[in-house]
CSV table of C-alpha atoms and ligand atoms in Angstrom, one decimal:
chain,number,residue,atom,x,y,z
K,4,UNK,CA,-31.9,-10.7,-12.5
K,5,UNK,CA,-28.6,-10.2,-10.7
K,6,UNK,CA,-27.1,-12.9,-8.5
K,7,UNK,CA,-25.0,-12.2,-5.4
K,8,UNK,CA,-21.7,-14.1,-5.8
K,9,UNK,CA,-19.6,-15.6,-3.0
K,10,UNK,CA,-16.0,-15.3,-4.4
K,11,UNK,CA,-14.8,-18.2,-2.3
K,12,UNK,CA,-17.2,-20.6,-4.0
K,13,UNK,CA,-15.3,-22.1,-7.0
K,14,UNK,CA,-18.3,-22.6,-9.3
K,15,UNK,CA,-19.7,-19.2,-8.6
K,16,UNK,CA,-16.3,-17.6,-9.3
K,17,UNK,CA,-16.0,-19.5,-12.6
K,18,UNK,CA,-19.4,-18.0,-13.5
K,19,UNK,CA,-18.0,-14.5,-12.9
K,20,UNK,CA,-14.9,-15.2,-15.1
K,21,UNK,CA,-17.2,-16.6,-17.8
K,22,UNK,CA,-19.4,-13.5,-17.8
K,23,UNK,CA,-16.3,-11.2,-18.0
K,24,UNK,CA,-14.8,-13.3,-20.8
K,25,UNK,CA,-18.1,-13.0,-22.8
K,26,UNK,CA,-18.0,-9.2,-22.5
K,27,UNK,CA,-20.6,-9.0,-19.8
K,28,UNK,CA,-19.9,-6.5,-16.9
K,29,UNK,CA,-19.9,-7.8,-13.4
K,30,UNK,CA,-19.8,-5.8,-10.1
K,31,UNK,CA,-16.6,-6.4,-8.2
K,32,UNK,CA,-15.4,-5.0,-4.8
K,33,UNK,CA,-12.4,-2.7,-4.5
K,34,UNK,CA,-11.0,-1.0,-1.4
K,35,UNK,CA,-12.5,2.3,-2.5
K,36,UNK,CA,-16.0,1.6,-3.8
K,37,UNK,CA,-17.6,-1.2,-5.7
K,38,UNK,CA,-16.9,-1.1,-9.4
K,39,UNK,CA,-18.8,-2.3,-12.5
K,40,UNK,CA,-16.0,-4.2,-14.3
K,41,UNK,CA,-15.5,-5.3,-17.9
K,42,UNK,CA,-12.5,-6.2,-20.1
K,43,UNK,CA,-11.0,-2.8,-21.0
K,44,UNK,CA,-9.7,-3.7,-24.4
K,45,UNK,CA,-13.1,-5.1,-25.6
K,46,UNK,CA,-15.2,-2.3,-27.0
K,47,UNK,CA,-18.6,-4.1,-26.8
K,48,UNK,CA,-18.0,-4.8,-23.1
K,49,UNK,CA,-17.3,-1.2,-22.5
K,50,UNK,CA,-20.5,-0.3,-24.3
K,51,UNK,CA,-22.4,-2.5,-21.9
K,52,UNK,CA,-20.9,-0.6,-18.9
K,53,UNK,CA,-22.2,2.7,-20.3
K,54,UNK,CA,-25.6,1.2,-21.0
K,55,UNK,CA,-26.0,-0.4,-17.6
K,56,UNK,CA,-24.9,2.8,-15.7
K,57,UNK,CA,-26.8,5.1,-18.1
K,58,UNK,CA,-23.5,6.9,-18.3
K,59,UNK,CA,-22.9,9.6,-21.0
K,60,UNK,CA,-20.1,8.7,-23.4
K,61,UNK,CA,-18.1,11.9,-22.5
K,62,UNK,CA,-17.3,10.4,-19.1
K,63,UNK,CA,-14.1,8.2,-19.3
K,64,UNK,CA,-13.5,4.9,-17.4
K,65,UNK,CA,-10.6,4.1,-15.1
K,66,UNK,CA,-8.7,0.9,-16.2
K,67,UNK,CA,-7.5,-1.4,-13.5
K,68,UNK,CA,-4.3,-3.4,-13.8
K,69,UNK,CA,-2.3,-5.7,-11.5
K,70,UNK,CA,0.9,-3.7,-11.6
K,71,UNK,CA,3.1,-1.5,-13.8
K,72,UNK,CA,4.3,-4.4,-15.9
K,73,UNK,CA,0.7,-5.1,-16.8
K,74,UNK,CA,0.3,-1.5,-17.9
K,75,UNK,CA,3.1,-1.4,-20.4
K,76,UNK,CA,1.1,-2.4,-23.5
K,77,UNK,CA,-1.6,0.2,-22.6
K,78,UNK,CA,0.6,3.3,-22.4
K,79,UNK,CA,3.1,4.9,-24.7
K,80,UNK,CA,5.6,5.8,-21.9
K,81,UNK,CA,6.0,5.7,-18.2
K,82,UNK,CA,8.0,8.6,-16.9
K,83,UNK,CA,10.2,8.5,-13.7
K,84,UNK,CA,7.5,10.4,-11.8
K,85,UNK,CA,4.8,7.9,-12.9
K,86,UNK,CA,7.2,5.1,-11.7
K,87,UNK,CA,7.7,6.8,-8.4
K,88,UNK,CA,4.0,7.4,-7.8
K,89,UNK,CA,3.1,3.8,-8.8
K,90,UNK,CA,5.9,2.4,-6.6
K,91,UNK,CA,4.7,4.3,-3.6
K,92,UNK,CA,0.9,3.9,-4.0
K,93,UNK,CA,0.1,0.8,-6.0
K,94,UNK,CA,-1.8,-1.2,-5.2
K,95,UNK,CA,-4.0,1.4,-3.8
K,96,UNK,CA,-6.4,4.4,-4.3
K,97,UNK,CA,-4.3,6.3,-6.9
K,98,UNK,CA,-5.5,6.6,-10.6
K,99,UNK,CA,-2.7,7.9,-12.8
K,100,UNK,CA,-3.2,9.4,-16.3
K,101,UNK,CA,-0.9,8.0,-19.1
K,102,UNK,CA,-0.8,8.6,-22.8
K,103,UNK,CA,-2.7,5.6,-24.2
K,104,UNK,CA,-1.8,3.1,-27.0
K,105,UNK,CA,-4.4,1.9,-29.5
K,106,UNK,CA,-4.9,-1.1,-27.2
K,107,UNK,CA,-7.2,1.1,-25.2
K,108,UNK,CA,-10.5,1.9,-27.2
K,109,UNK,CA,-11.4,5.5,-27.6
K,110,UNK,CA,-14.7,4.7,-26.0
K,111,UNK,CA,-12.9,3.9,-22.7
K,112,UNK,CA,-11.2,7.4,-22.5
K,113,UNK,CA,-14.1,9.3,-24.1
K,114,UNK,CA,-12.0,10.1,-27.1
K,115,UNK,CA,-9.1,11.5,-25.0
K,116,UNK,CA,-5.5,10.4,-25.6
K,117,UNK,CA,-5.1,10.0,-21.9
K,118,UNK,CA,-6.1,6.9,-20.0
K,119,UNK,CA,-6.4,6.7,-16.2
K,120,UNK,CA,-4.9,3.5,-14.7
K,121,UNK,CA,-5.1,2.2,-11.2
K,122,UNK,CA,-3.9,-1.0,-9.5
K,123,UNK,CA,-6.6,-1.9,-6.9
K,124,UNK,CA,-5.7,-3.5,-3.6
K,125,UNK,CA,-8.8,-5.6,-2.9
K,126,UNK,CA,-7.9,-9.3,-3.1
K,127,UNK,CA,-11.1,-10.2,-5.0
K,128,UNK,CA,-10.6,-7.6,-7.7
K,129,UNK,CA,-6.9,-8.7,-8.0
K,130,UNK,CA,-7.9,-12.3,-8.3
K,131,UNK,CA,-10.2,-11.4,-11.3
K,132,UNK,CA,-7.2,-9.5,-12.9
K,133,UNK,CA,-4.9,-12.5,-12.3
K,134,UNK,CA,-7.3,-15.1,-13.6
K,135,UNK,CA,-8.3,-13.2,-16.7
K,136,UNK,CA,-4.8,-11.7,-17.4
K,137,UNK,CA,-6.7,-8.7,-19.0
K,138,UNK,CA,-7.1,-5.1,-17.8
K,139,UNK,CA,-10.6,-4.3,-16.4
K,140,UNK,CA,-12.3,-1.0,-16.8
K,141,UNK,CA,-14.5,-0.2,-13.8
K,142,UNK,CA,-16.5,2.9,-12.9
K,143,UNK,CA,-18.2,3.0,-9.6
K,144,UNK,CA,-21.2,0.6,-9.6
K,145,UNK,CA,-24.0,3.2,-9.3
K,146,UNK,CA,-26.2,4.7,-11.9
K,147,UNK,CA,-24.7,7.9,-13.3
K,148,UNK,CA,-24.7,10.8,-10.9
K,149,UNK,CA,-25.8,8.8,-7.9
K,150,UNK,CA,-24.1,7.8,-4.6
K,151,UNK,CA,-21.2,5.3,-5.0
K,152,UNK,CA,-21.8,1.9,-3.5
K,153,UNK,CA,-19.6,0.8,-0.6
K,154,UNK,CA,-21.4,-2.5,0.0
K,155,UNK,CA,-22.6,-5.3,-2.3
K,156,UNK,CA,-26.2,-4.5,-1.3
K,157,UNK,CA,-25.9,-0.9,-2.4
K,158,UNK,CA,-24.7,-2.1,-5.9
K,159,UNK,CA,-27.6,-4.5,-6.0
K,160,UNK,CA,-30.0,-1.6,-5.4
K,161,UNK,CA,-28.3,0.6,-8.0
K,162,UNK,CA,-27.7,-1.8,-10.8
K,163,UNK,CA,-29.8,-5.0,-10.1
K,164,UNK,CA,-32.7,-3.5,-12.1
K,165,UNK,CA,-30.4,-2.3,-14.9
K,166,UNK,CA,-29.5,-5.8,-16.1
K,167,UNK,CA,-26.2,-6.6,-14.5
K,168,UNK,CA,-26.0,-10.4,-14.1
K,169,UNK,CA,-23.6,-10.8,-11.1
K,170,UNK,CA,-22.5,-8.8,-8.0
K,171,UNK,CA,-19.5,-10.2,-6.2
K,172,UNK,CA,-19.5,-9.9,-2.4
K,173,UNK,CA,-16.4,-8.4,-0.9
K,174,UNK,CA,-17.5,-6.9,2.4
K,175,UNK,CA,-17.7,-3.2,3.1
K,176,UNK,CA,-15.1,-1.1,1.3
K,177,UNK,CA,-12.2,-0.3,3.6
K,178,UNK,CA,-11.7,3.3,2.3
K,179,UNK,CA,-15.2,4.2,1.0
K,180,UNK,CA,-14.3,7.1,-1.2
K,181,UNK,CA,-13.0,6.8,-4.8
K,182,UNK,CA,-9.4,6.9,-5.9
K,183,UNK,CA,-7.5,10.2,-6.3
K,184,UNK,CA,-7.0,10.9,-10.0
K,185,UNK,CA,-3.6,12.5,-10.8
K,186,UNK,CA,-2.1,13.8,-14.0
K,187,UNK,CA,1.6,14.2,-14.3
K,188,UNK,CA,2.1,17.6,-16.0
K,189,UNK,CA,6.0,17.5,-15.9
K,190,UNK,CA,8.6,15.9,-13.8
K,191,UNK,CA,8.2,18.8,-11.3
K,192,UNK,CA,4.4,19.3,-11.3
K,193,UNK,CA,1.4,17.1,-10.9
K,194,UNK,CA,-2.3,17.9,-11.0
K,195,UNK,CA,-4.9,16.3,-8.7
K,196,UNK,CA,-8.0,16.1,-11.0
K,197,UNK,CA,-10.2,14.4,-8.4
K,198,UNK,CA,-9.4,14.4,-4.7
K,199,UNK,CA,-10.0,10.9,-3.3
K,200,UNK,CA,-8.9,8.3,-0.8
K,201,UNK,CA,-5.2,9.2,-1.2
K,202,UNK,CA,-4.7,12.6,0.4
K,203,UNK,CA,-2.6,15.4,-1.1
K,204,UNK,CA,-0.5,15.5,2.0
K,205,UNK,CA,0.4,11.8,1.6
K,206,UNK,CA,1.4,12.4,-2.0
K,207,UNK,CA,3.5,15.4,-1.0
K,208,UNK,CA,5.3,13.4,1.7
K,209,UNK,CA,6.5,10.9,-0.9
K,210,UNK,CA,7.3,13.4,-3.7
K,211,UNK,CA,9.0,16.0,-1.5
K,212,UNK,CA,9.2,19.8,-2.0
K,213,UNK,CA,10.6,19.6,-5.6
K,214,UNK,CA,7.3,18.5,-7.1
K,215,UNK,CA,4.5,21.0,-7.1
K,216,UNK,CA,1.0,19.6,-6.5
K,217,UNK,CA,-1.8,21.6,-8.2
K,218,UNK,CA,-5.3,20.9,-7.0
K,219,UNK,CA,-8.2,22.0,-9.3
K,220,UNK,CA,-10.6,24.6,-7.9
K,221,UNK,CA,-14.1,23.2,-7.8
K,222,UNK,CA,-15.7,23.3,-11.2
K,223,UNK,CA,-12.8,24.9,-13.1
K,224,UNK,CA,-9.8,23.0,-14.6
K,225,UNK,CA,-11.0,19.8,-13.0
K,226,UNK,CA,-14.1,19.6,-15.1
K,227,UNK,CA,-12.3,20.3,-18.3
K,228,UNK,CA,-9.5,17.8,-17.5
K,229,UNK,CA,-11.6,15.2,-15.9
K,230,UNK,CA,-14.8,15.3,-17.8
K,231,UNK,CA,-16.8,13.1,-15.5
K,232,UNK,CA,-16.5,15.5,-12.7
K,233,UNK,CA,-19.8,17.2,-13.3
K,234,UNK,CA,-21.0,19.5,-10.6
K,235,UNK,CA,-24.0,17.5,-9.7
K,236,UNK,CA,-22.8,14.1,-8.6
K,237,UNK,CA,-23.3,11.8,-5.6
K,238,UNK,CA,-26.7,13.4,-5.2
K,239,UNK,CA,-29.0,11.7,-2.7
K,240,UNK,CA,-32.0,10.4,-4.7
K,241,UNK,CA,-34.8,11.9,-2.8
K,242,UNK,CA,-33.6,14.4,-0.3
K,243,UNK,CA,-32.2,17.9,-0.9
K,244,UNK,CA,-28.7,18.2,0.6
K,245,UNK,CA,-27.5,21.6,1.9
K,246,UNK,CA,-23.7,21.9,2.2
K,247,UNK,CA,-23.0,24.6,4.7
K,248,UNK,CA,-19.5,25.9,4.0
K,249,UNK,CA,-19.8,28.9,6.4
K,250,UNK,CA,-22.4,28.3,9.1
K,251,UNK,CA,-22.1,31.8,10.5
K,252,UNK,CA,-23.2,33.4,7.2
K,253,UNK,CA,-25.7,30.7,6.0
K,254,UNK,CA,-27.5,29.8,9.2
K,255,UNK,CA,-30.0,32.6,9.7
K,256,UNK,CA,-32.1,31.4,6.7
K,257,UNK,CA,-33.2,28.3,8.7
K,258,UNK,CA,-36.5,28.0,10.5
K,259,UNK,CA,-37.0,25.8,13.5
K,260,UNK,CA,-39.5,23.7,11.6
K,261,UNK,CA,-36.8,23.0,8.9
K,262,UNK,CA,-34.4,21.9,11.6
K,263,UNK,CA,-37.0,19.5,13.2
K,264,UNK,CA,-37.5,17.7,9.9
K,265,UNK,CA,-33.8,17.6,8.8
K,266,UNK,CA,-30.7,15.6,9.5
K,267,UNK,CA,-27.4,17.1,10.5
K,268,UNK,CA,-24.4,15.3,9.2
K,269,UNK,CA,-20.9,16.2,10.4
K,270,UNK,CA,-17.7,14.4,9.4
K,271,UNK,CA,-16.1,15.4,12.7
K,272,UNK,CA,-17.3,16.3,16.2
K,273,UNK,CA,-15.5,19.7,15.7
K,274,UNK,CA,-16.5,23.0,17.2
K,275,UNK,CA,-19.1,23.9,14.5
K,276,UNK,CA,-20.7,20.5,14.9
K,277,UNK,CA,-20.8,20.8,18.7
K,278,UNK,CA,-22.5,24.1,18.4
K,279,UNK,CA,-25.1,23.2,15.8
K,280,UNK,CA,-25.9,19.8,17.0
K,281,UNK,CA,-27.7,21.4,20.0
K,282,UNK,CA,-30.6,22.3,17.7
K,283,UNK,CA,-33.6,20.0,17.6
K,284,UNK,CA,-32.6,18.0,14.5
K,285,UNK,CA,-34.6,14.9,13.5
K,286,UNK,CA,-31.3,13.0,13.3
K,287,UNK,CA,-27.7,13.8,14.0
K,288,UNK,CA,-24.9,11.8,12.4
K,289,UNK,CA,-21.2,12.4,13.3
K,290,UNK,CA,-18.9,10.2,11.3
K,291,UNK,CA,-15.9,10.5,13.6
K,292,UNK,CA,-16.2,11.6,17.3
K,293,UNK,CA,-12.4,11.9,17.5
K,294,UNK,CA,-12.1,13.8,14.2
K,295,UNK,CA,-10.1,11.1,12.5
K,296,UNK,CA,-10.3,11.3,8.7
K,297,UNK,CA,-9.7,7.6,8.0
K,298,UNK,CA,-12.6,6.8,10.4
K,299,UNK,CA,-15.0,9.3,8.8
K,300,UNK,CA,-14.3,8.7,5.1
K,301,UNK,CA,-15.5,5.1,4.8
K,302,UNK,CA,-18.9,6.2,6.3
K,303,UNK,CA,-19.7,9.1,3.9
K,304,UNK,CA,-21.6,7.3,1.1
K,305,UNK,CA,-23.2,4.7,3.4
K,306,UNK,CA,-24.5,7.5,5.7
K,307,UNK,CA,-25.9,9.6,2.8
K,308,UNK,CA,-27.6,6.5,1.5
K,309,UNK,CA,-29.3,5.7,4.8
K,310,UNK,CA,-30.4,9.3,5.4
K,311,UNK,CA,-31.9,9.3,2.0
K,312,UNK,CA,-34.0,6.3,3.0
K,313,UNK,CA,-34.9,7.7,6.4
K,314,UNK,CA,-38.6,8.7,6.5
K,315,UNK,CA,-38.0,11.1,9.4
K,316,UNK,CA,-35.7,13.2,7.3
K,317,UNK,CA,-36.8,15.7,4.6
K,318,UNK,CA,-33.5,17.5,4.1
K,319,UNK,CA,-29.9,16.8,4.9
K,320,UNK,CA,-27.6,19.5,6.2
K,321,UNK,CA,-23.9,18.8,6.0
K,322,UNK,CA,-21.3,21.1,7.8
K,323,UNK,CA,-18.0,21.5,5.9
K,324,UNK,CA,-15.1,19.9,7.8
K,325,UNK,CA,-11.4,20.8,7.8
K,326,UNK,CA,-10.0,20.4,4.3
K,327,UNK,CA,-6.8,18.7,5.5
K,328,UNK,CA,-6.2,15.0,4.8
K,329,UNK,CA,-9.2,13.1,3.5
K,330,UNK,CA,-11.4,16.2,4.5
K,331,UNK,CA,-10.7,17.6,1.0
K,332,UNK,CA,-12.3,14.6,-0.7
K,333,UNK,CA,-15.2,14.4,1.8
K,334,UNK,CA,-16.0,18.1,1.3
K,335,UNK,CA,-15.7,17.6,-2.5
K,336,UNK,CA,-18.3,14.8,-2.4
K,337,UNK,CA,-20.7,16.7,-0.1
K,338,UNK,CA,-20.4,19.8,-2.3
K,339,UNK,CA,-21.3,17.9,-5.4
K,340,UNK,CA,-24.1,16.1,-3.7
K,341,UNK,CA,-25.6,19.5,-2.8
K,342,UNK,CA,-25.6,20.6,-6.5
K,343,UNK,CA,-28.6,18.7,-7.7
S,35,TXA,O1,-11.9,4.3,-6.8
S,35,TXA,C1,-12.2,4.5,-8.0
S,35,TXA,O2,-11.6,5.2,-8.8
S,35,TXA,C2,-13.4,3.6,-8.5
S,35,TXA,C3,-13.1,2.2,-8.3
S,35,TXA,C4,-14.2,1.3,-8.9
S,35,TXA,O3,-11.9,1.9,-8.9
S,35,TXA,N1,-13.8,4.0,-9.8
S,35,TXA,C5,-14.3,5.2,-10.1
S,35,TXA,O4,-14.7,5.4,-11.4
S,35,TXA,O5,-14.6,6.1,-9.3
S,35,TXA,P1,-15.7,6.5,-11.9
S,35,TXA,O6,-15.9,6.2,-13.3
S,35,TXA,O7,-16.9,6.5,-11.1
S,35,TXA,O8,-14.9,7.8,-11.8
S,35,TXA,C6,-13.8,8.0,-12.7
S,35,TXA,C7,-13.6,9.4,-13.0
S,35,TXA,C8,-14.2,10.0,-14.2
S,35,TXA,O9,-15.5,10.4,-14.0
S,35,TXA,C9,-13.3,11.0,-14.6
S,35,TXA,O10,-13.6,12.2,-13.9
S,35,TXA,C10,-11.9,10.5,-14.2
S,35,TXA,O11,-12.1,9.5,-13.2
S,35,TXA,N2,-11.2,9.9,-15.3
S,35,TXA,C11,-11.2,8.6,-15.8
S,35,TXA,N3,-10.5,8.5,-16.9
S,35,TXA,C12,-10.0,9.7,-17.2
S,35,TXA,C13,-9.2,10.2,-18.2
S,35,TXA,N4,-8.8,9.5,-19.2
S,35,TXA,N5,-9.0,11.6,-18.2
S,35,TXA,C14,-9.4,12.4,-17.2
S,35,TXA,N6,-10.2,11.9,-16.2
S,35,TXA,C15,-10.5,10.6,-16.2
S,36,MG,MG1,-18.4,7.3,-10.1
C-alpha cells in the first residue's frame, strides 16, 4: 500500500530517502508533472520503474540532476550550446540529450548512446537530489500511455495499486506539462524532440537567429529519435477524445445528440471556441478565458482527468488552439490523447 508523505516531516522524509537508497522507486513532485523516481545509476531500481509503470523497455527515462556539475560523470562531453541552454533554462523544464558514459545503464536509455538530462526546479525534488547526492531517473508517475499526474492524488490513483510504496506531496504542479526534450544536432542547429513546458519561442529568444530550431512533425522524426513518443499517449481511460484541428471541415459529422452527451474543451476562449460553445454541450471547459498559455497549460491534464471521471460526459471534444507558445505542447498532448 502506498503512503502519502509530508516532505516537511523529518521522519517521513528519512523514510523516502531510505526507500530510494534501497532501490525502491518513490513518487516525487516536479514543477512539470509528478515523477516516479529511482537512482539512475542503479539498474535494479530502474527495472522497478519499468515494472511499476508497465512501461515497455524501448521507452527511455529522463535523468534528473542538481546542475551541470552533477552531470559531468554521466556524459562524455558538454558542448558550448549545451552549456548555454543549461545556463539559461536549468533548473527548469528543459531535458537535454547528451552522449552518455557507462555510468548510465543501457536500461535507462533503452539502449541508446544518448541520455536525456534535466535539472528540476521543484524544491522537494531538489532536496532529494541533494540529500542522496545521486542522479534520479524519473518518468511521469502514470501507468504507460495514460494521463500524466499533476497532483499527488493523481499519482496515488495511477500507481498506488501498482506497488509503489511512497508518494511525496508537493502541491499542484506549477507548469503541468512535461519538459521540452531537445537534442543538440550541431552548434547551429537543435531539434525539439518533444514540445513541452519550455516554448520554442523562449528557446529562440535565448539562442538568437544563428541557431536553427527544428521541430519534429507529429509522428515522424520525433518518434524515431524519441522512442517514447508513441502516437497514442495521454489517452483518457474511459472516454473517446476527438481533437478537432479544423472545425469547419470536421463539424458536420456531429449529431445534436452527440453534442448533448459530450464535453467541449478549449484551451482558450478564442473565436472558434466562442462559436462552438453555443451548442448544447453537457459540459464546457475553457482553460484560459483571456487566452494566456501559462494559465491554460497547468490545467490540461487535470481537466482531462476530471472529464474522464464525469458521468454526464460520453465523449470529449477538444478544439485545436493557436500553436504559438505553449499552444504547441498543448495541441501535441490533445492530438496524442485522441489517438487511442
Ligand atoms: O517533465 C518531465 O520531463 C517529466 C518529469 C517527471 O521530469 N518526465 C517525463 O518523463 O515526462 P517521461 O518518461 O514520461 O517522458 C520522457 C520522454 C520519453 O518518452 C522519450 O520520448 C524522451 O522523453 N526521452 C527520454 N530519454 C531519451 C533519450 N535518451 N533519447 C530520446 N528521447 C528520450
Ligand atoms: Mg510520460
